[in-house]
Short mmCIF file of C-alpha atoms and ligand atoms in Angstrom, two decimals:
data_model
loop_
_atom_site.label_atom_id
_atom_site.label_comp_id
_atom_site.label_asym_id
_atom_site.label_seq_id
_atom_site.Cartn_x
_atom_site.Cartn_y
_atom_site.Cartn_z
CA UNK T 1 29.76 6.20 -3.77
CA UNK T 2 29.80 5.30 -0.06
CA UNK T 3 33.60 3.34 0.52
CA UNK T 4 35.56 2.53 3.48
CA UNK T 5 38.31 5.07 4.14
CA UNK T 6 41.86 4.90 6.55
CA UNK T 7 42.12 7.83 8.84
CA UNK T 8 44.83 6.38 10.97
CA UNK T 9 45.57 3.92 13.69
CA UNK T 10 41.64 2.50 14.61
CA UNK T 11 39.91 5.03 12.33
CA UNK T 12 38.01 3.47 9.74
CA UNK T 13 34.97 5.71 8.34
CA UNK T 14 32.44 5.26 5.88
CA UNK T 15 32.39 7.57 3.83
CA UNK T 16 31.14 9.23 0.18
CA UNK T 17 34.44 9.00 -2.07
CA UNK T 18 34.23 10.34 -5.96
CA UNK T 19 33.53 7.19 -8.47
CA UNK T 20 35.92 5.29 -9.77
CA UNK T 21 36.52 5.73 -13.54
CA UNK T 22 37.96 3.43 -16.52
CA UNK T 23 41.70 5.02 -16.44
CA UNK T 24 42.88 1.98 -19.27
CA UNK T 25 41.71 0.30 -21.55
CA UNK T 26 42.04 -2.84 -20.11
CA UNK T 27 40.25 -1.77 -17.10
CA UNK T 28 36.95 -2.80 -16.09
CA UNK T 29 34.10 -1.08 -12.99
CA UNK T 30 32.24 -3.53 -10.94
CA UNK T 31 29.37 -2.81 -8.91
CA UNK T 32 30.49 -4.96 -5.55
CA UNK T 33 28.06 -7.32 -4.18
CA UNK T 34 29.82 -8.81 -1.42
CA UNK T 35 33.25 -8.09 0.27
CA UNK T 36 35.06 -8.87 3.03
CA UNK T 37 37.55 -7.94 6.24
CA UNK T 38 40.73 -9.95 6.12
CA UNK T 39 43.22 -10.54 8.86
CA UNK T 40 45.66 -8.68 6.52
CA UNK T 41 43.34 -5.27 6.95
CA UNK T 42 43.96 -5.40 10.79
CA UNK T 43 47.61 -4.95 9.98
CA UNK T 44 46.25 -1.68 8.18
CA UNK T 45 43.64 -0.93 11.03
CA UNK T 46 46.32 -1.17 13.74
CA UNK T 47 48.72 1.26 12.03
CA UNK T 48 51.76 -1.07 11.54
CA UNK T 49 51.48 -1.02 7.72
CA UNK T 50 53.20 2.25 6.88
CA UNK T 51 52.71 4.67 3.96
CA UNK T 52 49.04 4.98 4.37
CA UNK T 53 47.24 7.90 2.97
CA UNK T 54 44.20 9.82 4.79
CA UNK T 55 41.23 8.50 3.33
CA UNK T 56 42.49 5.39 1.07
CA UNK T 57 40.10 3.38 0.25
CA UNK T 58 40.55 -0.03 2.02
CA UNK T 59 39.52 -3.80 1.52
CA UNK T 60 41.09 -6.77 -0.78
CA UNK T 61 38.30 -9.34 -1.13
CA UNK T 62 35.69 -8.22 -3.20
CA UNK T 63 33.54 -9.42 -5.97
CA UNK T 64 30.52 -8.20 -8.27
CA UNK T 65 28.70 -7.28 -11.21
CA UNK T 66 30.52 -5.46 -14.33
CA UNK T 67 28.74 -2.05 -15.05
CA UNK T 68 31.60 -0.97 -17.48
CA UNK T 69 34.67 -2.30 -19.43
CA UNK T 70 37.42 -0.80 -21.29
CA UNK T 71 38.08 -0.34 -25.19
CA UNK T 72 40.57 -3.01 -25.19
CA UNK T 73 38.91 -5.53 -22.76
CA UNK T 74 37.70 -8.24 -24.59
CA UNK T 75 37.31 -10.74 -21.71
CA UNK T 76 34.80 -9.36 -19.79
CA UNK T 77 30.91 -8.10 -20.59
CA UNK T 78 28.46 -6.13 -18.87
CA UNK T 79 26.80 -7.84 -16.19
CA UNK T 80 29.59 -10.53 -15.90
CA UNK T 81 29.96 -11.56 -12.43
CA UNK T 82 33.45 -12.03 -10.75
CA UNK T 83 35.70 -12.34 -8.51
CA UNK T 84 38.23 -10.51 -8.20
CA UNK T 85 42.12 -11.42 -6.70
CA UNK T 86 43.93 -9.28 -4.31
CA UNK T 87 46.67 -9.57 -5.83
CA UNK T 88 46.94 -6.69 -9.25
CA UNK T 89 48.66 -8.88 -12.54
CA UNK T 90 49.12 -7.82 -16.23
CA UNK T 91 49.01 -11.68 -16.97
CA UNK T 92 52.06 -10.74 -20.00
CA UNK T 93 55.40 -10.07 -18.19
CA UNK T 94 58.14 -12.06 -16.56
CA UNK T 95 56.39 -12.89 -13.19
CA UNK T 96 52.77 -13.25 -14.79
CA UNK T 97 54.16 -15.72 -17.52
CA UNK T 98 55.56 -18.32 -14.92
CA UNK T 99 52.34 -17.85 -12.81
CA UNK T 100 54.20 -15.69 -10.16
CA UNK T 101 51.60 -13.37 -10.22
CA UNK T 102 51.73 -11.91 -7.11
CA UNK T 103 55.07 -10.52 -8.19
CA UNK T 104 54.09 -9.04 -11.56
CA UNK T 105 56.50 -6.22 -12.74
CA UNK T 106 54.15 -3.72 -13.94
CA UNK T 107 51.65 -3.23 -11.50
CA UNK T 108 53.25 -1.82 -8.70
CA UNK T 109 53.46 2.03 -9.68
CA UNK T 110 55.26 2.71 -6.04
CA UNK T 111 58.10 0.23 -7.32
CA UNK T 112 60.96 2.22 -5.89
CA UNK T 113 59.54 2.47 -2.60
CA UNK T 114 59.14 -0.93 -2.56
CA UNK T 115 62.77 -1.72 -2.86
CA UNK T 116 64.26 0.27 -0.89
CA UNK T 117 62.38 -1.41 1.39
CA UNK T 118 62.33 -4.74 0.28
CA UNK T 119 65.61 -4.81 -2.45
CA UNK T 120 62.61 -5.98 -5.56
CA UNK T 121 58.75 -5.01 -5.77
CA UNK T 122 56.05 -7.35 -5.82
CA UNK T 123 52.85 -6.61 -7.67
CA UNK T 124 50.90 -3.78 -6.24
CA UNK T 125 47.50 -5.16 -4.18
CA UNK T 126 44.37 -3.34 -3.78
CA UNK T 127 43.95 -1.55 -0.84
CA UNK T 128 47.72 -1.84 0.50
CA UNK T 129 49.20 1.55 1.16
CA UNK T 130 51.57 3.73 -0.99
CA UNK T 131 54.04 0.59 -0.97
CA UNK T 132 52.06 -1.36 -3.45
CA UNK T 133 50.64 0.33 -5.63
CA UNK T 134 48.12 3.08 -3.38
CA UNK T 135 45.16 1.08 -5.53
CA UNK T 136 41.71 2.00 -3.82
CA UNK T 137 40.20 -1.24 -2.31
CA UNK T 138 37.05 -2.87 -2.72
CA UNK T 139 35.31 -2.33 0.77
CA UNK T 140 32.73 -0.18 -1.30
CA UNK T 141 29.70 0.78 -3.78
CA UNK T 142 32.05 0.10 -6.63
CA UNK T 143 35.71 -0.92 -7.64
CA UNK T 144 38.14 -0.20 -10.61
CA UNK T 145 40.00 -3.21 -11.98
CA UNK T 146 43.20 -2.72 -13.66
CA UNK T 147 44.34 -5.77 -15.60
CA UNK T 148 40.57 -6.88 -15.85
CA UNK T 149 41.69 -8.87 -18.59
CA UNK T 150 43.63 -10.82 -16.60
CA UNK T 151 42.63 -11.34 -13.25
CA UNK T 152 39.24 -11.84 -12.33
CA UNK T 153 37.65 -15.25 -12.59
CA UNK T 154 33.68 -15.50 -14.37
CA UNK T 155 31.40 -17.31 -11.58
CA UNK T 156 28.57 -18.80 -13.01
CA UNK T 157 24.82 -18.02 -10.99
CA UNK T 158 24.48 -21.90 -9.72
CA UNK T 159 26.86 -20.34 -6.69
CA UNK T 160 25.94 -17.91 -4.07
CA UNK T 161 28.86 -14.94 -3.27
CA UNK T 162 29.26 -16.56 0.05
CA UNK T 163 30.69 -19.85 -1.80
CA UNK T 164 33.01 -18.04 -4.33
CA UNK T 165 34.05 -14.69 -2.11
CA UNK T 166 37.55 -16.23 -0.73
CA UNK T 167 38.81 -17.24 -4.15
CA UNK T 168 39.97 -13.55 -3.71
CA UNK T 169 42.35 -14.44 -0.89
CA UNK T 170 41.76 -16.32 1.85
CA UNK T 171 40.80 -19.85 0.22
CA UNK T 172 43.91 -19.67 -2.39
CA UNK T 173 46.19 -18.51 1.00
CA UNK T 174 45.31 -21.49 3.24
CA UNK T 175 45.72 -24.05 -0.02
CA UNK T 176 48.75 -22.56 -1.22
CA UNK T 177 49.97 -22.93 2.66
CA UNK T 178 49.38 -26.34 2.96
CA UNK T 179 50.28 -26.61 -0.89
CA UNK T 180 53.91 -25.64 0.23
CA UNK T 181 54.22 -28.79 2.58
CA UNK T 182 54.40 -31.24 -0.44
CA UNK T 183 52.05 -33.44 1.86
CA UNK T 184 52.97 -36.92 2.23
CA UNK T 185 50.58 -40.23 2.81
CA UNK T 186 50.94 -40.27 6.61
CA UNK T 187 51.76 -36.61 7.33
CA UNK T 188 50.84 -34.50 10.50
CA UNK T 189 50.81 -30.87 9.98
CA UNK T 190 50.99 -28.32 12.49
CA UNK T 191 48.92 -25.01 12.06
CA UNK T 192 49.45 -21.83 14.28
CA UNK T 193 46.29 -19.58 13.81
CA UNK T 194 42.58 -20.95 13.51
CA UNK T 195 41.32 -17.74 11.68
CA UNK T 196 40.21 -17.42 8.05
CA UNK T 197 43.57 -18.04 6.59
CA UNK T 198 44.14 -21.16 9.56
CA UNK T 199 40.43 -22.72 9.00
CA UNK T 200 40.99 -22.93 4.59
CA UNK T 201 44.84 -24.22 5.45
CA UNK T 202 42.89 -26.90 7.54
CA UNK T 203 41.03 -27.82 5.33
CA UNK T 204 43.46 -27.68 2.61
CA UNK T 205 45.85 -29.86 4.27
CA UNK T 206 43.21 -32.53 4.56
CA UNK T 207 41.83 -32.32 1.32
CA UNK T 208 45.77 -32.28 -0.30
CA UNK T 209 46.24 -36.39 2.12
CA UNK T 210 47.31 -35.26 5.57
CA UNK T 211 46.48 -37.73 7.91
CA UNK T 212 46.34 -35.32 11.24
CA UNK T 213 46.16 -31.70 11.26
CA UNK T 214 47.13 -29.91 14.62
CA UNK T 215 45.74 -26.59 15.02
CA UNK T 216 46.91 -24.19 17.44
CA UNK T 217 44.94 -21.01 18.54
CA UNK T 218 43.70 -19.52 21.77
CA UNK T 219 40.13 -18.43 20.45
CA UNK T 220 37.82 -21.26 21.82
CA UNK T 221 34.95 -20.56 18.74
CA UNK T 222 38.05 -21.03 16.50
CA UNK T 223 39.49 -23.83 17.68
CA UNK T 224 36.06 -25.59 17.80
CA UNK T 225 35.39 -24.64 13.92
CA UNK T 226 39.24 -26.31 13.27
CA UNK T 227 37.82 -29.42 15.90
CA UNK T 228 34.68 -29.56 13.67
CA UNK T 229 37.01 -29.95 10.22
CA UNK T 230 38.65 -32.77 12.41
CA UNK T 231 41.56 -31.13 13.49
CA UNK T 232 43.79 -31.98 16.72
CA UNK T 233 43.93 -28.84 19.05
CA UNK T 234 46.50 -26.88 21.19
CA UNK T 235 45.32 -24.01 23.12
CA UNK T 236 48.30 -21.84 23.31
CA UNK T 237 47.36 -20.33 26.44
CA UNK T 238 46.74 -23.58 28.27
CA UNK T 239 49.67 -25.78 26.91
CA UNK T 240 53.23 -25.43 26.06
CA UNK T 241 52.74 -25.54 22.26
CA UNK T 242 56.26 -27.30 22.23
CA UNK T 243 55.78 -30.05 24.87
CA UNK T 244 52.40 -31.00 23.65
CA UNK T 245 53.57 -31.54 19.57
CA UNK T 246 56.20 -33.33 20.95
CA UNK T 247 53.24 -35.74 22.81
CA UNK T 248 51.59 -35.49 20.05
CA UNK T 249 54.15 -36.59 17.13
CA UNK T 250 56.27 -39.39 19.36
CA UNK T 251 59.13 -37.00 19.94
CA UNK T 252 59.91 -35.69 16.10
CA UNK T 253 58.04 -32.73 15.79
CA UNK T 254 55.17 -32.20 12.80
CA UNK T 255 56.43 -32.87 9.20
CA UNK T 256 55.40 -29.42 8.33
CA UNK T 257 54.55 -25.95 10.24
CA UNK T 258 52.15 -23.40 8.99
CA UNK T 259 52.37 -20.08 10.19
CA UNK T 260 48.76 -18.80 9.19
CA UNK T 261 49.24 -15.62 11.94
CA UNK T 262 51.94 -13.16 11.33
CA UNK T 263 53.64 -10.15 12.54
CA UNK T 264 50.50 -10.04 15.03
CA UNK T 265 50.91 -12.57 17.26
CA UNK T 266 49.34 -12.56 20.94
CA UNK T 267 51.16 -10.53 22.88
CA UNK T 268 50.59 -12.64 26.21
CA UNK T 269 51.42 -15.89 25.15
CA UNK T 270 55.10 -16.02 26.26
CA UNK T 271 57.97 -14.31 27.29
CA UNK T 272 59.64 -13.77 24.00
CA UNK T 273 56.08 -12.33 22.14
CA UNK T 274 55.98 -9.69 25.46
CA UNK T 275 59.67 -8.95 24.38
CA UNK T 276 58.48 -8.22 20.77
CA UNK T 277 55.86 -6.14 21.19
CA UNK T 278 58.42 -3.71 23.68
CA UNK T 279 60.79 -3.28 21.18
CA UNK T 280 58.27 -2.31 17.77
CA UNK T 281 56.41 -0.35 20.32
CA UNK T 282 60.39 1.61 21.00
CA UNK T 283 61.40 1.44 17.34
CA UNK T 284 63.86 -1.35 18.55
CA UNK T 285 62.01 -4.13 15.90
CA UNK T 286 59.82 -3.78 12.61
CA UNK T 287 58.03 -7.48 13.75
CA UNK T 288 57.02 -10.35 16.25
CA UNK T 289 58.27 -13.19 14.82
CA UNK T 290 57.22 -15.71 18.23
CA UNK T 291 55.21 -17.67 15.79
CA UNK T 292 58.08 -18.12 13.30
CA UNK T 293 60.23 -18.81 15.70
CA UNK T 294 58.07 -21.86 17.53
CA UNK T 295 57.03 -22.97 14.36
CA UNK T 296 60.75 -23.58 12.93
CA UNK T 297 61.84 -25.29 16.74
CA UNK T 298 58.25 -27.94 16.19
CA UNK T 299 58.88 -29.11 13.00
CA UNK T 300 61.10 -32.21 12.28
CA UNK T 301 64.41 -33.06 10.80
CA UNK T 302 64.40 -31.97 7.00
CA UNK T 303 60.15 -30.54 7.41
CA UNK T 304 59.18 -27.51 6.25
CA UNK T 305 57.82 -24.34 7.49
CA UNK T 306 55.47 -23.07 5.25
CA UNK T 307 54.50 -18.84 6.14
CA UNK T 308 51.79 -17.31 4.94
CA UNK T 309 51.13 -15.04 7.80
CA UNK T 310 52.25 -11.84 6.86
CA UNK T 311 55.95 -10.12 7.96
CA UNK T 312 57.03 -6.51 6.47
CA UNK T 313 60.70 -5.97 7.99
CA UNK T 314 63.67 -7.85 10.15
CA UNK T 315 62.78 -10.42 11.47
CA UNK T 316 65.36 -10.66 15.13
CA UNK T 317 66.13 -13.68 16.84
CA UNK T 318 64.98 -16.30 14.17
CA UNK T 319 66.45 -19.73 14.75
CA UNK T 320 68.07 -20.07 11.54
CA UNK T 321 70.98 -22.25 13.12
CA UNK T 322 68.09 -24.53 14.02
CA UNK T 323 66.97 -24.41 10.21
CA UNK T 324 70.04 -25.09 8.90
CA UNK T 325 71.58 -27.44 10.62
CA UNK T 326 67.99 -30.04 10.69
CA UNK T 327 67.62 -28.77 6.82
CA UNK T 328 64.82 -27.19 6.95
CA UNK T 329 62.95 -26.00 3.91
CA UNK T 330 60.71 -22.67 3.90
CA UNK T 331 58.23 -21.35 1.52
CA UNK T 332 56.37 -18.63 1.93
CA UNK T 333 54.92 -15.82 -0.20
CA UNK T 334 51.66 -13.28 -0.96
CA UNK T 335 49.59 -15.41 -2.86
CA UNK T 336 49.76 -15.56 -6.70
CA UNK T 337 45.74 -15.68 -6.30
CA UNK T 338 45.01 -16.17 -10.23
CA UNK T 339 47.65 -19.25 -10.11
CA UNK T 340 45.78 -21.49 -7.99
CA UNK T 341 42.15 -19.92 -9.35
CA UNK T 342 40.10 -22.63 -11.28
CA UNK T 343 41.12 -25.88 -9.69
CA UNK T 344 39.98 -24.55 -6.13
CA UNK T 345 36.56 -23.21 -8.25
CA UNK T 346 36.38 -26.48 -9.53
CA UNK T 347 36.69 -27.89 -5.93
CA UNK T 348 33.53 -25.73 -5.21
CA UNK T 349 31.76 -26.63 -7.82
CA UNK T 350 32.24 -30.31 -7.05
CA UNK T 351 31.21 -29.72 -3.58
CA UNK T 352 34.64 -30.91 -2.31
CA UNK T 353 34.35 -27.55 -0.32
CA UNK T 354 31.93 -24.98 1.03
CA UNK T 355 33.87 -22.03 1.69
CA UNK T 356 30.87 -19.92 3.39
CA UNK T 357 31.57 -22.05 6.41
CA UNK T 358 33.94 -19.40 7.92
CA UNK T 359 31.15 -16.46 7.63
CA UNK T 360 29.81 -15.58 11.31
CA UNK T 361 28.51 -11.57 10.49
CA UNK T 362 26.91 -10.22 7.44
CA UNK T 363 25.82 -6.45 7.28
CA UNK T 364 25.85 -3.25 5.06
CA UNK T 365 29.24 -1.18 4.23
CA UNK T 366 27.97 1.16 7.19
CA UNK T 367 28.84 -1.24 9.95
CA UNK T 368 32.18 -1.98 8.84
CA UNK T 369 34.01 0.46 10.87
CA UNK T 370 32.81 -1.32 13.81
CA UNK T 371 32.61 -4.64 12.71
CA UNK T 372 36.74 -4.40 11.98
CA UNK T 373 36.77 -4.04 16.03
CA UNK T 374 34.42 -6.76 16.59
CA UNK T 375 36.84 -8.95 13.93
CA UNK T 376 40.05 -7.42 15.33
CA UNK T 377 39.08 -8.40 19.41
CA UNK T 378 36.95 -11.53 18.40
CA UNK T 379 34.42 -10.56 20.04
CA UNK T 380 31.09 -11.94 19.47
CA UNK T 381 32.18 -14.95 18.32
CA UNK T 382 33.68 -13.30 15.31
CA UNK T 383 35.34 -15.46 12.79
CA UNK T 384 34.48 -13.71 9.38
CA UNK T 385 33.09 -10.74 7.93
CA UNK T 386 30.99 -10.55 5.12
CA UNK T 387 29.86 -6.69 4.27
CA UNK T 388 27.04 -6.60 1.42
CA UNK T 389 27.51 -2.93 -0.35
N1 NAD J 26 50.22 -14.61 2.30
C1 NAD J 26 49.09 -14.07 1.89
O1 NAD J 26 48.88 -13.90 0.69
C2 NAD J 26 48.03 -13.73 2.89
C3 NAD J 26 46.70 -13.60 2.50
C4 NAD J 26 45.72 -13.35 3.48
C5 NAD J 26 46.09 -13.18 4.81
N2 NAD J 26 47.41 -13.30 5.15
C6 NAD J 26 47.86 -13.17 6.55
O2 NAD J 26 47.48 -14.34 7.25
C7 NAD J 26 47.41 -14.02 8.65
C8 NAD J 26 46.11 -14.56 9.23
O3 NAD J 26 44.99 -13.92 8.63
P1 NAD J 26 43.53 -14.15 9.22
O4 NAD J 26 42.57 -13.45 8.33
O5 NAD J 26 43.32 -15.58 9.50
O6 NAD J 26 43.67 -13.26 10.58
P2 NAD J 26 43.21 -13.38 12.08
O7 NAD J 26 43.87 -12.22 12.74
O8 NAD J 26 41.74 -13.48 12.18
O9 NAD J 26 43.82 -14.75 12.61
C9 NAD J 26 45.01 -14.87 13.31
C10 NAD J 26 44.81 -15.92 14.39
O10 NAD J 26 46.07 -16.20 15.01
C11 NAD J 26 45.83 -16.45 16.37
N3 NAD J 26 47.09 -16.30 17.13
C12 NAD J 26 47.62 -15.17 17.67
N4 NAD J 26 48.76 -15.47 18.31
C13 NAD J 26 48.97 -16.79 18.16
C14 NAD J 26 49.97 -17.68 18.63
N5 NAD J 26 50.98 -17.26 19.39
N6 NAD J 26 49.86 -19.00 18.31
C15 NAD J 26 48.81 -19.47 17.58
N7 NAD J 26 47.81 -18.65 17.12
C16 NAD J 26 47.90 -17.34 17.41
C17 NAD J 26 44.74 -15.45 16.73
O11 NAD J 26 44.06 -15.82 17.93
C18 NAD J 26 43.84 -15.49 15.50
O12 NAD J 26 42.80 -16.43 15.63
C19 NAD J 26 47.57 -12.50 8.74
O13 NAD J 26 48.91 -12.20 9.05
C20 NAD J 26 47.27 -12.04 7.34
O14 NAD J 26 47.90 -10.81 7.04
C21 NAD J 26 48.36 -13.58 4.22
ZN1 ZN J 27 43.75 -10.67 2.63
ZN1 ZN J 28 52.63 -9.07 -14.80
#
């Protein structure tokens, strides 16, 4: 089957890769029909995500038809379509049972890897290096599914794969984000990052009572689609992101902070983020927290900070004596996708939301090596990528 495969920093190929087969009995093949590029792949594409193989098999979001199914499967039937979570869960142990999903104890087979790094081991994820689970990813013809038993979700055909796609990540991510802020009648929640993740915790915070939604980004196509969902904006570039929430919320800072960007964050867009990126790029860091760090300094006495952009080391220079002593609360965590999986379908379904909104390029599995540099630069107004196997 044709796949997309890691070569290294910037290499992405497409390439012919051998079939997957049914390895369990749970397991189940789908034939993909739509996936997608997530912000969490760049981390892969620009090499900071370490213990990748030559010529893993990328992608996270994926969804499709079932061609085959396990012995013991009794869930799922040829020609079933689903969607399928990023996140790998046996549904039966510890984690699984209390809907922590995204920390399920059995599938991560690189479990001791993952705590040395880490002290415990979340689930593994498809498409995640050698840390979690080295799980070939669903940017291609076809995809196994472990657990298939457990984790996918059964779409009926009255939805296109456009509106049901990001249950696999990216819709779950920005809910669960604003989720964590326990909104309030009367809130205002600040939101750094207008991409994928930013646009559904937008949305989500609306939907969920906020009354005003501030959302901070550089990308002028991104802010607009936050604008459009009837967000407030700060241009990051333009504005001292501090100053202007301070305007904005009559001197208390935003009852809650998202951080919907990451370990990522611009390089340019102050003097601490330019000392970041020196000191990964010399082996003196493993992150760039700026983001964390603004996000904790905006939000009010006793607010929380809610992450969900992604971190993988020490964090330095964190204002935790800012967190503790205005009591601060933070959540933060890889989504436990299958938790939060048929209310937000049901939110579809009732038209409370139209997740296709955030798709800007569709093409075939060929394009994607270039279309993760269009996605990674924004370039060409690029918000969200959509590849049709
Ligand atoms: N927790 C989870 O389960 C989960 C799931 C999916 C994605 N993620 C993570 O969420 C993050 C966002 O993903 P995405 O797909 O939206 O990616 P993206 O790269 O398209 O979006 C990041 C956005 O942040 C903006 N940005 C950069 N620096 C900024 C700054 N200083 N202030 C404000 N905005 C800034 C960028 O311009 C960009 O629009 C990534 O870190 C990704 O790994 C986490
Ligand atoms: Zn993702
Ligand atoms: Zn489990």
């Amino acid at each position: 089957m044709k796949a997309l495969t890691w070569h290294g920093k910037g290499d992405i190929r497409c390439e012919s890769v051998p079939d997957p087969k049914i390895e369990d009995g749970r397991d189940a093949i789908i034939k993909v029909t739509a996936c997608a590029i997530c912000g969490s792949d760049l981390h892969i594409f620009d090499g900071v995500i370490p213990r990748m193989q030559s010529g893993d098999v990328l992608g996270h979001e994926t969804m499709g038809e079932v061609v085959e199914v396990g012995r013991d499967n009794k869930k799922l039937k040829l020609g079933d379509r689903v969607v399928v979570p990023f996140t790998i869960s046996c549904g039966e142990c510890f984690f699984c049972k209390r809907g922590f999903f995204s920390a399920c104890e059995r599938s991560n087979p690189d479990k001791k890897v993952a705590e040395e790094l880490w002290g415990h081991s979340p689930a593994g994820l498809f498409g995640y290096s050698h840390i979690l689970g080295g799980y070939a990813g669903g940017q291609a013809e076809y995809l196994r599914v472990p657990y298939a038993d457990a984790g996918p979700i059964k779409i009926s055909d009255g939805l296109s794969d456009e509106q049901v796609l990001f249950l696999s990540d990216i819709f779950p991510t920005g809910y669960m984000a604003a989720e964590f802020c326990d909104i309030q009648k009367g809130d205002t929640i600040a939101i750094w990052g207008c991409g994928p993740v930013g646009q559904f915790a937008i949305r989500s915070a609306f939907l969920l009572g906020a009354e005003r939604v501030i959302a901070i980004d550089t990308v002028p196509e991104r802010l607009a689609l936050a604008k459009q969902a009837g967000a407030e904006t700060i241009d990051f570039m333009q504005e001292d992101v501090y100053d202007r929430l301070q305007e904005l919320t009559h001197g208390r800072g935003a009852d809650a902070c998202i951080d919907a960007v990451g370990t990522e964050a611009a390089t340019t867009a102050s003097a601490d983020s330019v000392l970041d990126r020196v000191k990964v790029a010399t082996f003196m860091g493993t992150d760039r927290p700026h983001v964390l760090r603004q996000a904790i300094q905006c939000c009010r006495n006793f607010g929380t900070v809610s992450i969900v952009g992604v971190y993988g080391g020490y964090l330095d220079k964190v204002p935790m004596g800012s967190a503790i002593n205005r009591g601060l609360t933070f959540r933060m965590a890889q989504t436990p996708v299958q938790r939060y999986l048929p209310k937000l379908l049901e939110r579809i379904e009732k038209g409370e939301i139209d997740p296709s909104f955030v798709v800007t390029h569709r093409a075939g599995l060929e394009e994607g090596p270039s279309l993760y540099k269009t996605f990674r630069d924004k370039q060409d107004g690029c918000i969200k990528v959509v590849l049709k196997p």
